[in-house]
Amino acid sequence: MKILDVIILGAGASGLMCASNISKKKSVLIIDKNEKIAKKLKVSGGGKCNITNVSVETNNFDGDSELVTSVLKRFSKDDLVDFLDRNRVTLEIRKGRYYFCQQSSDEIIDVLKNATKKHEFTLNEEIIALSKEDDIFTLKTKTSLFYAKNIVVATGGKSFVNLGASDIGLTIAKSFDIEVKEFTPALVGLTVQKEQFWMKELSGLSCYVKIKVADRVINEEMLFAHKGISGPAILSASLYWKKGNMSINFLPNVNILELAEGSKKLVSSVIPLPKRLSKELLKAVDLIDKECKKLSSEDKKKLSQLHSYSFAPAGNFGFTKAEVSRGGVVSNELDFNTLESKNVKGLYFIGEVVDITGELGGYNFQWAFSSAYICSKAIK
Ligand SMILES: Cc1cc2nc3c(=O)[nH]c(=O)nc-3n(C[C@H](O)[C@H](O)[C@H](O)COP(=O)(O)OP(=O)(O)OC[C@H]3O[C@@H](n4cnc5c(N)ncnc54)[C@H](O)[C@@H]3O)c2cc1C
């Protein structure tokens, strides 16, 4: 019976980063059910991977802020950018915020491939279960049994099953009595209730908005879609929306009452948005389109609702469309310095399987890489 030093479950962003930083003196096996490594990384950011952000703060993450701070302190955004720079990956900054690969996400995948070639891979192998006896883990896959002294669970979340996603990480955690929060879709479009079906009629249109949700304010583009609402603003809002109302300012950069004041134009012509959208917005706030000059004070109250249109979404587009899964192994179960389970020695959890979820904008890869790095340094 061959007993390995480490088996890493999952050849995605975190699993590969962890393997990259473990010495070749150790026997390391990386297992994945896909026929290729890093499938999510490959398609991310439209094939150019939004790897991190110029500003990475604890409050860009949903989850235990102490854990996030502790992990980012030891492998920060600058450490990630340096790591890629040392490996000749040229990044570009888009919209003054987002780090993307200049050519393609293959640049990062090639770095990880190169850094892990000292280790063994078993691909096309589905992980089924994990158990432990006398300090040795037994990993059961669809076709074999593997044995190791340490296990790193890097199996990610449940979004995009076609890219290999599963909740095996949570199944494994639960089998060791480790507390988890079930996965729910996040960074995902939202469906709307009957009162907001007008939004679906605008499918294809987008506009810059300011959204208030829970205690967060998001300034980004939203997109009207045939299933509901989407685009960066809504994806970010979905991370913080659990249920109840959110509020959208459709005109964050102007004061509509000032624009309309004394004008002989129709209200719909004064609203600086596409005509189709302006007309639907007026209907939504129950205001008949008319000359601005003729607006009563009641009408003005309705018009000002365009700055704070409050409504309750119905739900979300689900795991098939969600960029990430919120939930995972709860922070209390983990040693913040190593990401090792407090109760099961030699069992580590990294990446999206941990109950930390980043906002849109490169934060989830940052978490995957940072958590992987500190775990790799902890494996003795
Ligand atoms: C379409 C899309 C675009 C995205 N774009 C971005 C972006 O631009 N920037 C950003 O920061 N984040 C982005 N994300 C999120 C990001 O991809 C994830 O947060 C990140 O990949 C998580 O890394 P991970 O290593 O934890 O999991 P993953 O990268 O998902 O890796 C998990 C691996 O485990 C394997 N696995 C799962 N279950 C089993 C099993 N039972 N047996 C064997 N293997 C298994 C999977 O096949 C997979 O290879 C995007 C996500 C999606 C879906």
Coordinates of C-alpha atoms and ligand atoms in Angstrom, one line a residue:
M1 CA 0.0 0.0 0.0
K2 CA 1.6 3.3 -1.2
I3 CA 1.1 6.1 1.3
L4 CA 1.5 9.6 -0.2
D5 CA 2.5 12.7 1.8
V6 CA -0.3 14.8 0.3
I7 CA -3.3 14.3 -1.9
I8 CA -4.9 17.4 -3.3
L9 CA -8.6 17.0 -4.2
G10 CA -9.3 19.2 -7.2
A11 CA -7.0 20.6 -9.9
G12 CA -8.6 24.1 -10.0
A13 CA -7.1 27.4 -9.1
S14 CA -6.5 26.7 -5.4
G15 CA -5.4 23.0 -5.8
L16 CA -2.8 23.9 -8.4
M17 CA -1.5 26.9 -6.5
C18 CA -1.1 24.7 -3.4
A19 CA 0.7 22.0 -5.3
S20 CA 3.0 24.6 -6.9
N21 CA 4.3 25.6 -3.5
I22 CA 4.9 22.1 -2.0
S23 CA 8.4 20.9 -2.3
K24 CA 9.1 18.1 -4.9
K25 CA 10.7 16.2 -2.0
K26 CA 7.2 15.3 -0.9
S27 CA 5.0 12.8 -2.7
V28 CA 2.0 14.8 -3.9
L29 CA -0.9 13.6 -6.0
I30 CA -3.5 15.9 -7.5
I31 CA -6.9 14.3 -8.4
D32 CA -9.6 15.8 -10.6
K33 CA -12.7 14.5 -12.3
N34 CA -12.1 16.6 -15.4
E35 CA -9.9 15.4 -18.3
K36 CA -8.1 18.7 -18.1
I37 CA -6.8 20.9 -15.2
A38 CA -8.1 24.4 -14.4
K39 CA -11.3 24.4 -16.4
K40 CA -12.8 27.4 -14.6
L41 CA -9.7 29.4 -14.7
K42 CA -9.6 28.8 -18.5
V43 CA -13.0 30.3 -19.2
S44 CA -13.0 33.0 -16.5
G45 CA -13.0 36.6 -17.3
G46 CA -14.1 35.9 -20.9
G47 CA -11.0 33.7 -21.3
K48 CA -8.6 36.3 -19.9
C49 CA -9.1 35.7 -16.2
N50 CA -9.7 38.6 -13.9
I51 CA -7.2 37.4 -11.4
T52 CA -7.3 40.1 -8.8
N53 CA -8.0 43.8 -8.1
V54 CA -6.0 46.9 -7.5
S55 CA -7.7 47.2 -4.1
V56 CA -8.2 44.0 -2.1
E57 CA -9.7 44.7 1.3
T58 CA -11.4 42.5 3.9
N59 CA -14.7 44.1 3.2
N60 CA -14.6 42.9 -0.4
F61 CA -15.4 39.4 1.0
D62 CA -18.6 37.9 2.5
G63 CA -17.6 35.7 5.4
D64 CA -15.4 35.8 8.6
S65 CA -13.4 39.0 8.2
E66 CA -10.8 37.8 10.7
L67 CA -10.1 34.7 8.6
V68 CA -9.9 36.8 5.4
T69 CA -7.5 39.4 7.1
S70 CA -5.3 36.6 8.4
V71 CA -5.0 34.9 5.0
L72 CA -4.5 38.0 2.9
K73 CA -1.9 39.3 5.3
R74 CA 0.3 36.4 4.5
F75 CA -0.4 36.3 0.7
S76 CA -1.6 39.6 -0.5
K77 CA -2.7 41.0 -3.9
D78 CA 0.9 42.3 -4.3
D79 CA 2.3 38.8 -3.6
L80 CA 0.0 37.4 -6.3
V81 CA 1.0 40.0 -8.8
D82 CA 4.7 39.5 -8.0
F83 CA 4.3 35.7 -8.3
L84 CA 2.8 36.1 -11.8
D85 CA 5.3 38.8 -12.8
R86 CA 8.2 36.5 -11.7
N87 CA 6.7 33.9 -14.0
R88 CA 6.5 36.3 -16.9
V89 CA 2.7 36.7 -17.0
T90 CA 1.8 40.2 -18.2
L91 CA -1.3 41.6 -16.5
E92 CA -3.2 44.6 -17.6
I93 CA -5.5 46.8 -15.5
R94 CA -9.0 47.4 -16.9
K95 CA -11.3 50.1 -15.8
G96 CA -8.6 51.2 -13.4
R97 CA -9.4 48.3 -11.1
Y98 CA -9.4 44.8 -12.5
Y99 CA -6.2 42.8 -13.2
F100 CA -6.6 40.6 -16.4
C101 CA -4.2 38.5 -18.4
Q102 CA -3.1 40.4 -21.5
Q103 CA -3.3 37.5 -23.8
S104 CA -5.3 34.6 -22.3
S105 CA -5.9 32.7 -19.0
D106 CA -3.6 30.0 -20.5
E107 CA -0.7 32.2 -19.4
I108 CA -1.6 31.5 -15.8
I109 CA -2.5 27.9 -16.4
D110 CA 0.9 27.3 -18.1
V111 CA 2.7 28.8 -15.0
L112 CA 0.7 26.4 -12.7
K113 CA 1.3 23.4 -15.1
N114 CA 5.0 24.1 -15.0
A115 CA 5.2 24.6 -11.3
T116 CA 3.4 21.3 -10.6
K117 CA 5.1 19.1 -13.1
K118 CA 7.2 17.7 -10.3
H119 CA 4.0 16.1 -8.9
E120 CA 1.7 13.4 -10.0
F121 CA -1.8 13.9 -11.5
T122 CA -4.8 11.6 -11.8
L123 CA -7.4 13.1 -14.0
N124 CA -10.8 11.8 -15.1
E125 CA -11.2 10.4 -11.6
E126 CA -14.3 11.3 -9.5
I127 CA -13.8 11.6 -5.8
I128 CA -16.5 9.8 -3.8
A129 CA -15.5 9.7 -0.1
L130 CA -12.7 10.2 2.4
S131 CA -12.1 8.4 5.7
K132 CA -9.2 8.3 8.3
E133 CA -7.8 5.6 10.4
D134 CA -4.5 5.6 12.5
D135 CA -3.3 8.9 11.0
I136 CA -3.8 7.7 7.4
F137 CA -6.5 8.9 5.1
T138 CA -8.2 6.6 2.6
L139 CA -9.6 8.4 -0.4
K140 CA -12.2 6.5 -2.4
T141 CA -12.7 7.4 -6.1
K142 CA -15.0 5.9 -8.6
T143 CA -12.3 3.3 -9.6
S144 CA -9.6 3.2 -6.9
L145 CA -8.4 3.8 -3.3
F146 CA -5.6 6.2 -2.5
Y147 CA -3.8 6.7 0.8
A148 CA -2.1 9.8 2.3
K149 CA -0.9 11.5 5.5
N150 CA -2.4 14.8 4.5
I151 CA -5.5 15.8 2.4
V152 CA -6.1 19.2 0.9
V153 CA -9.8 19.7 -0.1
A154 CA -9.7 22.1 -3.1
T155 CA -12.9 21.0 -4.8
G156 CA -14.5 24.5 -5.1
G157 CA -18.2 25.3 -5.1
K158 CA -21.2 24.0 -6.8
S159 CA -21.6 26.5 -9.7
F160 CA -21.1 25.4 -13.3
V161 CA -21.4 21.6 -13.0
N162 CA -20.3 21.4 -16.7
L163 CA -16.9 22.6 -15.6
G164 CA -16.6 19.8 -13.0
A165 CA -18.2 21.6 -10.0
S166 CA -19.7 19.5 -7.2
D167 CA -20.3 19.7 -3.4
I168 CA -18.1 16.8 -2.6
G169 CA -16.0 19.1 -0.4
L170 CA -19.0 19.6 1.9
T171 CA -19.9 15.9 1.8
I172 CA -16.4 15.1 3.0
A173 CA -16.4 17.8 5.7
K174 CA -19.8 16.5 7.0
S175 CA -18.5 12.9 7.1
F176 CA -15.9 14.2 9.6
D177 CA -18.6 16.1 11.6
I178 CA -17.1 19.4 10.4
E179 CA -19.8 22.1 10.3
V180 CA -20.7 23.6 6.9
K181 CA -23.1 26.1 5.4
E182 CA -24.8 24.6 2.4
F183 CA -23.9 26.3 -0.9
T184 CA -26.2 28.8 -2.4
P185 CA -25.7 30.6 -5.8
A186 CA -23.9 34.0 -5.7
L187 CA -22.6 36.5 -8.2
V188 CA -25.6 35.6 -10.2
G189 CA -28.5 37.3 -12.0
L190 CA -31.7 37.8 -10.2
T191 CA -35.3 36.9 -11.2
V192 CA -38.1 39.4 -10.6
Q193 CA -41.6 39.4 -9.3
K194 CA -44.7 40.1 -11.4
E195 CA -44.6 43.8 -10.6
Q196 CA -41.2 44.1 -12.1
F197 CA -41.8 42.0 -15.3
W198 CA -41.4 45.2 -17.2
M199 CA -37.6 44.7 -16.6
K200 CA -37.7 41.6 -18.7
E201 CA -39.2 43.5 -21.6
L202 CA -36.1 45.6 -21.7
S203 CA -33.9 42.6 -22.3
G204 CA -30.5 43.6 -23.8
L205 CA -30.5 47.2 -22.5
S206 CA -28.0 48.2 -19.8
C207 CA -27.4 51.3 -17.7
Y208 CA -25.1 52.6 -15.0
V209 CA -26.8 52.4 -11.6
K210 CA -26.2 52.7 -7.8
I211 CA -27.7 49.9 -5.8
K212 CA -28.2 49.8 -2.1
V213 CA -28.5 46.2 -0.7
A214 CA -28.2 45.2 2.9
D215 CA -25.4 47.6 4.2
R216 CA -23.7 47.8 0.8
V217 CA -23.6 50.3 -2.0
I218 CA -22.7 49.2 -5.5
N219 CA -21.9 51.5 -8.4
E220 CA -21.8 49.5 -11.7
E221 CA -23.7 48.6 -14.9
M222 CA -26.8 46.6 -14.7
L223 CA -28.2 44.6 -17.6
F224 CA -31.9 43.8 -18.3
A225 CA -32.2 40.1 -19.3
H226 CA -35.0 38.0 -20.5
K227 CA -34.9 36.0 -17.3
G228 CA -34.7 39.1 -15.0
I229 CA -31.7 41.4 -14.2
S230 CA -28.0 40.8 -14.5
G231 CA -24.7 42.6 -15.3
P232 CA -21.9 43.5 -12.8
A233 CA -24.1 45.6 -10.5
I234 CA -26.6 42.9 -10.0
L235 CA -24.1 40.1 -9.7
S236 CA -22.3 42.0 -7.0
A237 CA -25.7 42.8 -5.3
S238 CA -26.6 39.1 -5.3
L239 CA -23.7 38.4 -2.9
Y240 CA -25.4 40.5 -0.2
W241 CA -29.1 40.0 -1.1
K242 CA -30.6 37.3 0.9
K243 CA -34.3 38.3 0.8
G244 CA -36.4 41.4 1.0
N245 CA -35.9 44.7 -0.8
M246 CA -33.0 46.4 -2.6
S247 CA -33.1 49.8 -4.0
I248 CA -31.8 51.0 -7.4
N249 CA -30.8 54.6 -8.3
F250 CA -31.3 54.6 -12.1
L251 CA -29.8 58.1 -12.4
P252 CA -26.9 58.2 -10.0
N253 CA -25.0 61.0 -11.7
V254 CA -27.8 63.6 -12.1
N255 CA -30.7 65.1 -10.1
I256 CA -33.8 64.4 -12.2
L257 CA -35.9 67.1 -10.5
E258 CA -33.3 69.7 -11.4
L259 CA -33.2 68.5 -15.0
A260 CA -36.9 68.6 -15.3
E261 CA -37.4 72.0 -13.6
G262 CA -39.2 74.4 -15.9
S263 CA -38.6 72.4 -19.1
K264 CA -41.1 72.3 -21.9
K265 CA -39.9 68.8 -22.9
L266 CA -41.7 65.6 -22.1
V267 CA -40.4 64.0 -18.9
S268 CA -39.3 60.9 -20.9
S269 CA -37.1 63.1 -23.1
V270 CA -35.4 64.7 -20.2
I271 CA -34.4 61.5 -18.5
P272 CA -30.9 60.8 -19.8
L273 CA -31.5 57.1 -20.5
P274 CA -32.6 55.2 -23.6
K275 CA -36.1 56.2 -24.5
R276 CA -37.5 52.7 -24.1
L277 CA -36.1 52.5 -20.6
S278 CA -37.3 55.9 -19.6
K279 CA -40.9 55.1 -20.6
E280 CA -40.9 51.9 -18.7
L281 CA -39.4 53.6 -15.6
L282 CA -42.2 56.2 -15.7
K283 CA -44.8 53.4 -15.8
A284 CA -43.0 51.6 -13.0
V285 CA -43.3 54.7 -10.7
D286 CA -46.9 55.3 -12.0
L287 CA -46.2 58.6 -13.6
I288 CA -47.9 59.6 -16.9
D289 CA -45.5 61.1 -19.4
K290 CA -46.1 64.8 -19.7
E291 CA -44.4 68.2 -20.1
C292 CA -42.0 68.7 -17.2
K293 CA -43.6 72.1 -16.6
K294 CA -46.9 70.5 -15.8
L295 CA -45.6 68.1 -13.1
S296 CA -47.5 68.5 -9.8
S297 CA -45.7 68.1 -6.5
E298 CA -47.2 64.5 -6.3
D299 CA -45.8 63.8 -9.8
K300 CA -42.4 65.1 -8.7
K301 CA -42.4 62.7 -5.7
K302 CA -43.0 59.8 -8.1
L303 CA -40.3 61.1 -10.5
S304 CA -37.8 61.2 -7.7
Q305 CA -38.4 57.5 -7.1
L306 CA -36.1 56.9 -10.1
H307 CA -33.3 57.7 -7.6
S308 CA -34.4 55.0 -5.2
Y309 CA -36.6 52.4 -6.9
S310 CA -37.2 49.8 -4.2
F311 CA -38.3 46.3 -4.9
A312 CA -37.9 42.7 -3.8
P313 CA -36.3 40.3 -6.3
A314 CA -38.0 36.9 -6.6
G315 CA -34.8 34.7 -6.6
N316 CA -31.8 34.1 -8.7
F317 CA -30.8 32.3 -11.9
G318 CA -29.4 29.3 -10.0
F319 CA -26.1 27.4 -9.9
T320 CA -25.9 27.0 -13.7
K321 CA -25.4 30.7 -14.1
A322 CA -23.7 31.6 -10.7
E323 CA -20.0 32.5 -10.9
V324 CA -19.5 31.3 -7.4
S325 CA -21.2 29.5 -4.5
R326 CA -21.7 31.2 -1.1
G327 CA -21.3 28.9 1.9
G328 CA -18.9 26.2 2.6
V329 CA -16.8 24.9 5.6
V330 CA -17.4 27.4 8.4
S331 CA -14.4 29.4 9.6
N332 CA -14.7 28.2 13.3
E333 CA -13.6 24.7 12.1
L334 CA -10.3 25.9 10.7
D335 CA -7.0 27.0 12.0
F336 CA -6.6 30.5 10.5
N337 CA -2.8 30.1 10.1
T338 CA -2.9 26.9 8.1
L339 CA -6.5 26.2 7.1
E340 CA -6.2 22.8 8.7
S341 CA -9.3 21.4 10.4
K342 CA -9.1 22.0 14.1
N343 CA -10.4 18.5 14.9
V344 CA -9.0 16.4 12.0
K345 CA -5.2 16.6 11.8
G346 CA -3.9 16.6 8.3
L347 CA -7.2 17.7 6.7
Y348 CA -7.1 21.1 5.0
F349 CA -9.7 23.2 3.2
I350 CA -8.8 25.9 0.7
G351 CA -10.5 28.0 -2.0
E352 CA -14.2 28.3 -2.7
V353 CA -15.1 25.3 -0.5
V354 CA -14.4 27.5 2.5
D355 CA -17.2 29.8 3.6
I356 CA -15.6 33.0 2.2
T357 CA -17.0 34.5 -1.0
G358 CA -15.4 37.5 -2.8
E359 CA -17.2 40.2 -4.7
L360 CA -17.0 40.4 -8.5
G361 CA -13.7 41.7 -9.7
G362 CA -11.0 39.1 -9.2
Y363 CA -11.6 38.6 -5.4
N364 CA -12.4 34.9 -5.7
F365 CA -9.2 34.0 -7.5
Q366 CA -7.3 36.1 -5.0
W367 CA -8.9 34.1 -2.2
A368 CA -8.2 30.8 -4.0
F369 CA -4.5 31.7 -4.4
S370 CA -4.0 33.2 -1.0
S371 CA -5.6 30.4 0.9
A372 CA -3.8 27.8 -1.2
Y373 CA -0.4 29.5 -0.6
I374 CA -0.7 29.6 3.2
C375 CA -1.9 26.0 3.3
S376 CA 1.1 24.8 1.2
K377 CA 3.5 26.5 3.6
A378 CA 1.8 24.7 6.5
I379 CA 2.1 21.2 5.2
K380 CA 5.0 19.5 6.9
Ligands
LIG1 C1 -17.8 31.3 -15.7 C2 -17.0 31.7 -14.5 C3 -16.1 32.8 -14.5 C4 -15.4 33.3 -13.4 N1 -14.6 34.3 -13.5 C5 -13.9 34.7 -12.5 C6 -13.0 35.9 -12.6 O1 -12.8 36.4 -13.7 N2 -12.3 36.2 -11.4 C7 -12.5 35.6 -10.2 O2 -11.9 36.0 -9.2 N3 -13.3 34.5 -10.1 C8 -14.0 34.1 -11.2 N4 -14.8 33.0 -11.1 C9 -14.8 32.3 -9.8 C10 -13.6 31.4 -9.7 O3 -13.5 30.6 -10.9 C11 -13.6 30.4 -8.5 O4 -13.9 31.1 -7.4 C12 -12.3 29.7 -8.4 O5 -12.0 28.9 -9.5 C13 -12.3 28.8 -7.1 O6 -11.1 28.0 -7.1 P1 -11.2 26.6 -6.4 O7 -9.8 26.0 -6.6 O8 -11.7 26.7 -5.1 O9 -12.2 25.8 -7.3 P2 -12.2 25.4 -8.8 O10 -11.3 26.2 -9.6 O11 -13.7 25.3 -9.2 O12 -11.6 23.9 -8.8 C14 -12.2 22.8 -8.2 C15 -11.8 21.5 -8.9 O13 -12.3 20.4 -8.2 C16 -12.8 19.5 -9.1 N5 -13.8 18.6 -8.5 C17 -15.0 19.0 -7.9 N6 -15.7 17.9 -7.5 C18 -14.9 16.8 -7.8 C19 -15.1 15.4 -7.6 N7 -16.2 14.9 -7.0 N8 -14.1 14.6 -8.0 C20 -13.0 15.1 -8.6 N9 -12.8 16.4 -8.8 C21 -13.7 17.3 -8.4 C22 -13.4 20.3 -10.3 O14 -13.4 19.5 -11.5 C23 -12.4 21.5 -10.3 O15 -11.4 21.3 -11.2 C24 -15.5 32.5 -12.2 C25 -16.4 31.4 -12.1 C26 -17.1 31.0 -13.2 C27 -17.9 29.8 -13.1

